[in-house]
């Protein structure tokens, strides 16, 4: 079920590009070297170009026959004031310090922060299951999630009774449960399978349990990116669940889909809002665009801030590898984008970890972080390989059961990247 598209933002860009007809045979060879066992066209039958031979790239498909109608103009002031009809407490901009303070629970407690990472969310799912098995998993006062972290967060927030659902979501799915090859007017891939899976997974019982925890004073925050405003939006998912009814449940599911919709790879998700008595739609996409995890508004995390986090302890789970990995990049667009985005995600994640560490120290709050061990190198046969995810889940599970599942300091910065046995192949955790 749940992950945002591929193991990292780089992987989903990669998957999107290799499923388009523009990729050359050389590019496909590179793709198969990086993802052993990956078919030439993921989730699409082999094709033969007219007059050609098997194995040659098929001709470009015709342009989509239907395009979304142009969106009407909206004043910036109206967009900034927009609210969800009937749910004024549903959300706030992530850079709003006043709204952030207002949304926090009255009672202090431990906070859990879940990062992006695609299918590598199997690590976090395993670690949380392991913590439950050890009897040392607290009821976090605040749970935040971005991208794959957003998709696991509802299960985590609702309690250990959903550990089995969380495990199955990260060990039993395949790429066919997440996306389908074929362009839409807004993306390389169509993520209707993920949309449908989210709809089935977010059951009325789960949302009722989330609503109950919200009323008890805990908070569940999920982040999306408002493409129109170029701002991150924090959604109070417990407040939405507490509203109840079909409209609230539909919005809940839309937010989860949006938080995991990598722009270009997946279409953005339209969300209906209201301002000045007029209704219009916003376009929301992957929460990772504004940062690989969410802790607090950026102003509260700056080097000159004096804000103290109102938490008793901070726990961060990083669902992506942080080590550089060597691979000879061929001079083609898919390969260049893949390696570049992969690097950018790792750099951004490390910088955010450092900021969170300094904020915790300034606040006198215990800092705890769990990351995928650098030694993990199980091979992946393609996006959302159940064997790969199962191996990573088990690594997380054993760490969660161990005496020291978290480190109290950020992971050390690496030196020179280690070469793999096959310099064109990356291990599973990237």
CSV table of N, CA and C in Angstrom, one decimal, residues 343-398:
chain,number,residue,atom,x,y,z
A,343,UNK,N,21.0,12.9,-4.7
A,343,UNK,CA,21.9,13.7,-3.9
A,343,UNK,C,21.2,14.8,-3.1
A,344,UNK,N,20.3,15.5,-3.8
A,344,UNK,CA,19.7,16.6,-3.2
A,344,UNK,C,18.8,16.2,-1.9
A,345,UNK,N,18.2,15.1,-2.1
A,345,UNK,CA,17.4,14.6,-0.9
A,345,UNK,C,18.3,14.3,0.3
A,346,UNK,N,19.4,13.6,0.0
A,346,UNK,CA,20.3,13.3,1.1
A,346,UNK,C,20.9,14.6,1.8
A,347,UNK,N,21.3,15.5,1.0
A,347,UNK,CA,21.8,16.8,1.5
A,347,UNK,C,20.7,17.5,2.4
A,348,UNK,N,19.5,17.6,1.8
A,348,UNK,CA,18.4,18.3,2.5
A,348,UNK,C,18.1,17.6,3.8
A,349,UNK,N,18.1,16.3,3.8
A,349,UNK,CA,17.7,15.5,5.0
A,349,UNK,C,18.8,15.7,6.1
A,350,UNK,N,20.1,15.7,5.7
A,350,UNK,CA,21.1,15.9,6.7
A,350,UNK,C,21.1,17.3,7.3
A,351,UNK,N,20.8,18.3,6.5
A,351,UNK,CA,20.7,19.7,7.0
A,351,UNK,C,19.6,19.8,7.9
A,352,UNK,N,18.4,19.2,7.6
A,352,UNK,CA,17.3,19.3,8.5
A,352,UNK,C,17.5,18.6,9.8
A,353,UNK,N,18.2,17.5,9.8
A,353,UNK,CA,18.6,16.7,11.0
A,353,UNK,C,19.4,17.6,11.9
A,354,UNK,N,20.4,18.3,11.3
A,354,UNK,CA,21.2,19.2,12.1
A,354,UNK,C,20.4,20.3,12.8
A,355,UNK,N,19.5,20.9,12.0
A,355,UNK,CA,18.6,22.0,12.6
A,355,UNK,C,17.7,21.4,13.7
A,356,UNK,N,17.2,20.2,13.5
A,356,UNK,CA,16.4,19.6,14.6
A,356,UNK,C,17.2,19.4,15.8
A,357,UNK,N,18.4,18.9,15.7
A,357,UNK,CA,19.3,18.6,16.8
A,357,UNK,C,19.6,19.9,17.6
A,358,UNK,N,19.9,21.0,16.9
A,358,UNK,CA,20.2,22.2,17.6
A,358,UNK,C,18.9,22.8,18.3
A,359,UNK,N,17.8,22.6,17.6
A,359,UNK,CA,16.5,23.1,18.3
A,359,UNK,C,16.2,22.3,19.5
A,360,UNK,N,16.5,21.0,19.5
A,360,UNK,CA,16.3,20.1,20.7
A,360,UNK,C,17.2,20.5,21.8
A,361,UNK,N,18.5,20.8,21.5
A,361,UNK,CA,19.4,21.2,22.5
A,361,UNK,C,19.0,22.5,23.1
A,362,UNK,N,18.6,23.4,22.3
A,362,UNK,CA,18.2,24.8,22.8
A,362,UNK,C,17.0,24.6,23.7
A,363,UNK,N,16.2,23.7,23.4
A,363,UNK,CA,14.9,23.5,24.1
A,363,UNK,C,15.1,22.6,25.4
A,364,UNK,N,16.3,22.1,25.5
A,364,UNK,CA,16.5,21.1,26.7
A,364,UNK,C,15.7,19.9,26.5
A,365,UNK,N,15.5,19.5,25.3
A,365,UNK,CA,14.6,18.3,24.9
A,365,UNK,C,15.6,17.1,24.5
A,366,UNK,N,15.3,15.9,24.9
A,366,UNK,CA,16.1,14.8,24.5
A,366,UNK,C,15.9,14.5,23.0
A,367,UNK,N,17.1,14.4,22.3
A,367,UNK,CA,17.1,14.2,20.9
A,367,UNK,C,17.3,12.7,20.6
A,368,UNK,N,16.5,12.1,19.8
A,368,UNK,CA,16.6,10.7,19.5
A,368,UNK,C,16.3,10.5,18.0
A,369,UNK,N,17.2,9.8,17.3
A,369,UNK,CA,17.0,9.6,15.8
A,369,UNK,C,17.4,8.2,15.4
A,370,UNK,N,16.6,7.7,14.5
A,370,UNK,CA,16.9,6.3,13.9
A,370,UNK,C,17.0,6.5,12.4
A,371,UNK,N,18.1,5.9,11.9
A,371,UNK,CA,18.4,5.9,10.4
A,371,UNK,C,18.7,4.5,9.9
A,372,UNK,N,18.5,4.3,8.7
A,372,UNK,CA,18.8,3.0,8.1
A,372,UNK,C,20.3,2.8,8.2
A,373,UNK,N,20.7,1.6,8.8
A,373,UNK,CA,22.1,1.3,9.0
A,373,UNK,C,22.9,1.4,7.6
A,374,UNK,N,24.1,2.0,7.6
A,374,UNK,CA,24.9,2.0,6.4
A,374,UNK,C,25.2,0.6,5.8
A,375,UNK,N,25.2,-0.4,6.7
A,375,UNK,CA,25.5,-1.7,6.3
A,375,UNK,C,24.4,-2.4,5.5
A,376,UNK,N,23.2,-1.8,5.5
A,376,UNK,CA,22.1,-2.5,4.8
A,376,UNK,C,22.3,-2.4,3.3
A,377,UNK,N,22.4,-3.5,2.6
A,377,UNK,CA,22.6,-3.5,1.2
A,377,UNK,C,21.8,-4.5,0.4
A,378,UNK,N,20.6,-4.8,0.9
A,378,UNK,CA,19.8,-5.8,0.1
A,378,UNK,C,19.5,-5.3,-1.2
A,379,UNK,N,19.6,-6.1,-2.3
A,379,UNK,CA,19.3,-5.6,-3.6
A,379,UNK,C,17.8,-5.4,-3.9
A,380,UNK,N,17.5,-4.5,-4.7
A,380,UNK,CA,16.1,-4.2,-5.1
A,380,UNK,C,16.0,-4.6,-6.6
A,381,UNK,N,14.9,-5.3,-6.9
A,381,UNK,CA,14.7,-5.7,-8.3
A,381,UNK,C,13.8,-4.7,-9.0
A,382,UNK,N,13.5,-3.6,-8.4
A,382,UNK,CA,12.6,-2.6,-9.0
A,382,UNK,C,11.8,-1.9,-8.0
A,383,UNK,N,11.1,-0.9,-8.4
A,383,UNK,CA,10.3,-0.1,-7.4
A,383,UNK,C,9.3,-1.0,-6.7
A,384,UNK,N,9.3,-0.8,-5.3
A,384,UNK,CA,8.3,-1.6,-4.5
A,384,UNK,C,8.5,-3.1,-4.6
A,385,UNK,N,9.7,-3.5,-4.5
A,385,UNK,CA,10.0,-5.0,-4.4
A,385,UNK,C,9.7,-5.5,-3.1
A,386,UNK,N,8.7,-6.4,-2.9
A,386,UNK,CA,8.4,-6.9,-1.6
A,386,UNK,C,9.5,-7.6,-0.8
A,387,UNK,N,10.4,-8.3,-1.5
A,387,UNK,CA,11.5,-8.9,-0.9
A,387,UNK,C,12.5,-7.9,-0.3
A,388,UNK,N,12.7,-6.8,-1.0
A,388,UNK,CA,13.6,-5.7,-0.6
A,388,UNK,C,12.9,-5.1,0.7
A,389,UNK,N,11.6,-4.7,0.5
A,389,UNK,CA,11.0,-4.1,1.6
A,389,UNK,C,10.9,-4.9,2.9
A,390,UNK,N,10.7,-6.2,2.6
A,390,UNK,CA,10.6,-7.2,3.8
A,390,UNK,C,11.9,-7.2,4.5
A,391,UNK,N,13.0,-7.2,3.8
A,391,UNK,CA,14.4,-7.2,4.4
A,391,UNK,C,14.6,-5.9,5.2
A,392,UNK,N,14.2,-4.8,4.6
A,392,UNK,CA,14.4,-3.5,5.3
A,392,UNK,C,13.5,-3.4,6.5
A,393,UNK,N,12.2,-3.9,6.4
A,393,UNK,CA,11.3,-4.0,7.6
A,393,UNK,C,12.0,-4.8,8.7
A,394,UNK,N,12.6,-5.9,8.4
A,394,UNK,CA,13.2,-6.7,9.4
A,394,UNK,C,14.3,-6.0,10.1
A,395,UNK,N,15.1,-5.3,9.3
A,395,UNK,CA,16.2,-4.5,9.9
A,395,UNK,C,15.7,-3.5,10.9
A,396,UNK,N,14.6,-2.8,10.5
A,396,UNK,CA,14.0,-1.8,11.4
A,396,UNK,C,13.4,-2.5,12.6
A,397,UNK,N,12.8,-3.7,12.4
A,397,UNK,CA,12.1,-4.4,13.5
A,397,UNK,C,13.2,-4.8,14.6
A,398,UNK,N,14.3,-5.3,14.1
A,398,UNK,CA,15.3,-5.8,15.1
A,398,UNK,C,15.9,-4.6,15.8
